[in-house]
Amino acid sequence: MTTATVTPHAEVAAPSKDRSKLVGGISQAVVGAFGLWAFALGERTSSGADTIFGFSLTHGQSQVSVPAQATALTLSAIALACGLVRIFAPVGKTVLRWLSVLYIVCMVLAFLVWAAAGSSIGLNVPSILEQTAVATVPLVLGAMSALVSERSGIVNIAVEGQFLSGAFTAALTASMTGSVWVGLIAGMLAGAAMSSLLALFANRYMIEQVVLGVVINVLASGLTGFFYDRLMALNGAEYNTPPIFNALRIPGLASIPVIGPLFDQNIVFYAAFLSVPVLWFMIYRTRWGLRTRSIGEHPLAADTVGIKVLGLRYKNMFYAGLLSGLGGVWLTIGNTGQFGKDMSTGRGYIAIAALIVGNWSPVGAFAAAVMFGFALELQTALSPLSTPIPGAFLQMAPYLVTIFVVAVLGKKVRPPAAENKPFKKG
Amino acid sequence: MSTQTPQTEQPHTPVPEPSRFSRIVRDLFTAESTPLVTFLAIVLALLVGAILIIISDPAAMRELGYFFSRPSDFLNSAWHDVSHGYQDLFKGSIFDPATLRGTPSQFFGPITNTLEDATPLIFGGLAVTIAFRGGMFNIGGQGMTIAGAILTTYVAFQWTGIPGALQLVVAVLAGILGGVLLGGFVGWLKAKRGAHEVVVTIMLNYVMLFFLTNYLLTTTAFHDPTKAGQSISKPASPNAILPHLFGPSLNTDIGLVLALIATVVVGWFFNRSKLGFEIRAVGLNPAAARTNGISVGRAQIWAMVISGGLMGLIGVTQVLGLNNPNNNSLSPNIDAGLGFNAITVALLGRTKPWGVVWASLLYGAFQAGASVMQANDGISTDIISVIEALIVIFVSAPQLIKEIFRLPSREAAVPGAAS
């Protein structure tokens, strides 16, 4: 399998900077103008309707009501202005980045104001926050798993498969033993087993890593589906009724208004969000991190200074598998409990997209994961508001957003240099 | 993956030249022998499958608990599970000895089922092959299949004004168009925006699935009003259905012929056409291709367009073929996992057109047999995904096969081959 390795960005000559700025600015301005037309001047907001934002989980308390049209108008106008500034103003890189953030926030808020206009229920901010955070958990864990492996030079497309095997094993073992902790450990180890399999075939047998990852996903889907049919579907009471993690209320923090619910979650939830700063510190501030980055960028140089490239790659793939296995654990005993066939529904792939969008950095990947988590939750948040958008299109939103963002970022992000290149000690 | 052997000075004693026949035989049993490695990979994957069948049988596992006091219990039920399962796999896919005295349609039934199941796999395998040769991975088989299926279904139930078989032709072309649109979009994003095609194709799979299931099949334009509460489209008109290939009692349709034609065309395309050469060049080394005046982006877009068109043909055979369980209408699981199986088929076929055909026949046989195996022995069809994935992994790692079966490398088996 030596033919056709794809290095997504290396072979394409960098476009002239001005043009990408121009195109990006124009597309932002056009979308902003569309927002102005659709959200602010549309039927839904034009009748003087108000949009209600609730800031307490209990309905009807501490609400703020804003005039929908004026708010949507202001927000869309700011978004449009961001686009125009991008085209015409000579601004620096940092300013551009913040402009993009402002742009996204304004567009999303304008959309929400439009969607909730005239509804007596309104938008419950703490609930949306909590649901977004919950949806973000597997994405963060998957993205961090892929980060560890890709920073060491191995493409981990198999996050999806690690989710599935982790979720299945956690549900099975937790049901059989009645202990969530056994499920936690078994699920994480199952993820690690899958990633070690990938590491073995990538390092030792040098199979093309993207292909290998996809095949391992098929394998994991088949294995879990097979055992689901043979065990769980026949005897769900014994094999698929796991206990789930109890919420661990952090005193003090949990009683803060609005963000309080984020501190009344279970241990997997906290672990997912803690993994980001921990990994940031590990990658950029420790010896392990330096070595990991070096084998992902230039393994030959790392080998020359005495780093055991293959050994570290195996080790890191094991850690990566533990992380994505934890993501699988979250899917079953961390959240809903029961295992279902192919229950990860592509979230492993979204996690990888988050890593790409986040330019292979922990903080960037986290921000992207939150964005995708929000897109995943959009449908639940908007379903009681009876928007004119069919539910199917809201379901597509996270996937469409992924395509859009990947297309917009395109050549600007750069993967670790030695990614997808097997290392052979000379 | 041969290791670099140090070039030692060959001794000057004349080595007797082995005869041609003995050399062929000896070559056959080395690790470099493709047929042998493929065969051993299949055997190994079936062995793993057998182990899975045994450990997923709670009764057998209970008997394993007292293995040392009465081993025969465990061995009997393990043998029973595996032998019946694999026998049914064979009976469902190739032929059933019980039908020796039956009618021809009973006798040829299993093998024609295999051919019918292989047909979409050939299209998919070729599609993945073309993208792969162009240096890209088309994992969007599901989405492109759905896109093709949507358009082909629409033509098949709506445009009944087109006379006779012409409607079928238009429906097939519409299916191709559906795949082409999606594939072209992916190729364009890849070439012009540098968006990674793996991410884009996977996301499009979900987009198309939600579009079809939760939107299109609920609209009055597509939903069959006689099937209230079911998400299913109106059935294709009889004119637009792919006709039987071997007579009405056998389950193979004309799609197989289309698939073989596509194979020939793809083979010609790679070996003889300018565009095919450009796509291969881009896949091997984009920088070198660009230096030689090949437009990399154009080759990538074309590769994805052709790949998408072939994926669209899966949609055609799935909707208009004889395998459609819903009276030739469109339903949410129209893709049936074929988009992903196409990847394994292409890899097993070593991304060569005729290799894809052989791999499709094998996997078609697995699929045809798996349904019989599930019906008779309660062994989930998911085991087939496991076996197929394992075969691909093993085939891609000949070194592993060599280590497990202790095959000699060619240098060891044939004196002088290394020099």
Short mmCIF file of C-alpha atoms in Angstrom, two decimals, chain A residues 34 37 40 45 57 73 76 91 107 128 137 149 159 204 237 242 248 298 341 383 388:
data_model
loop_
_atom_site.label_atom_id
_atom_site.label_comp_id
_atom_site.label_asym_id
_atom_site.label_seq_id
_atom_site.Cartn_x
_atom_site.Cartn_y
_atom_site.Cartn_z
CA PHE A 34 -28.39 37.55 3.76
CA TRP A 37 -32.52 40.27 4.81
CA ALA A 40 -34.02 41.17 10.48
CA THR A 45 -39.34 39.48 13.16
CA LEU A 57 -33.38 26.68 34.19
CA LEU A 73 -30.78 44.13 12.59
CA SER A 76 -26.49 41.27 11.22
CA VAL A 91 -5.73 44.88 9.75
CA MET A 107 -24.48 35.56 13.00
CA ILE A 128 -28.58 25.69 25.72
CA VAL A 137 -17.94 16.05 25.57
CA SER A 149 -1.88 10.55 17.82
CA VAL A 159 -11.76 7.66 16.52
CA ARG A 204 4.98 -2.34 11.76
CA ALA A 237 -31.60 -7.23 30.84
CA PRO A 242 -25.74 -0.58 32.68
CA LEU A 248 -20.95 15.17 41.05
CA HIS A 298 10.66 15.23 11.93
CA LYS A 341 -25.73 -0.07 16.98
CA SER A 383 -37.58 22.23 18.07
CA PRO A 388 -40.04 27.42 9.38
#
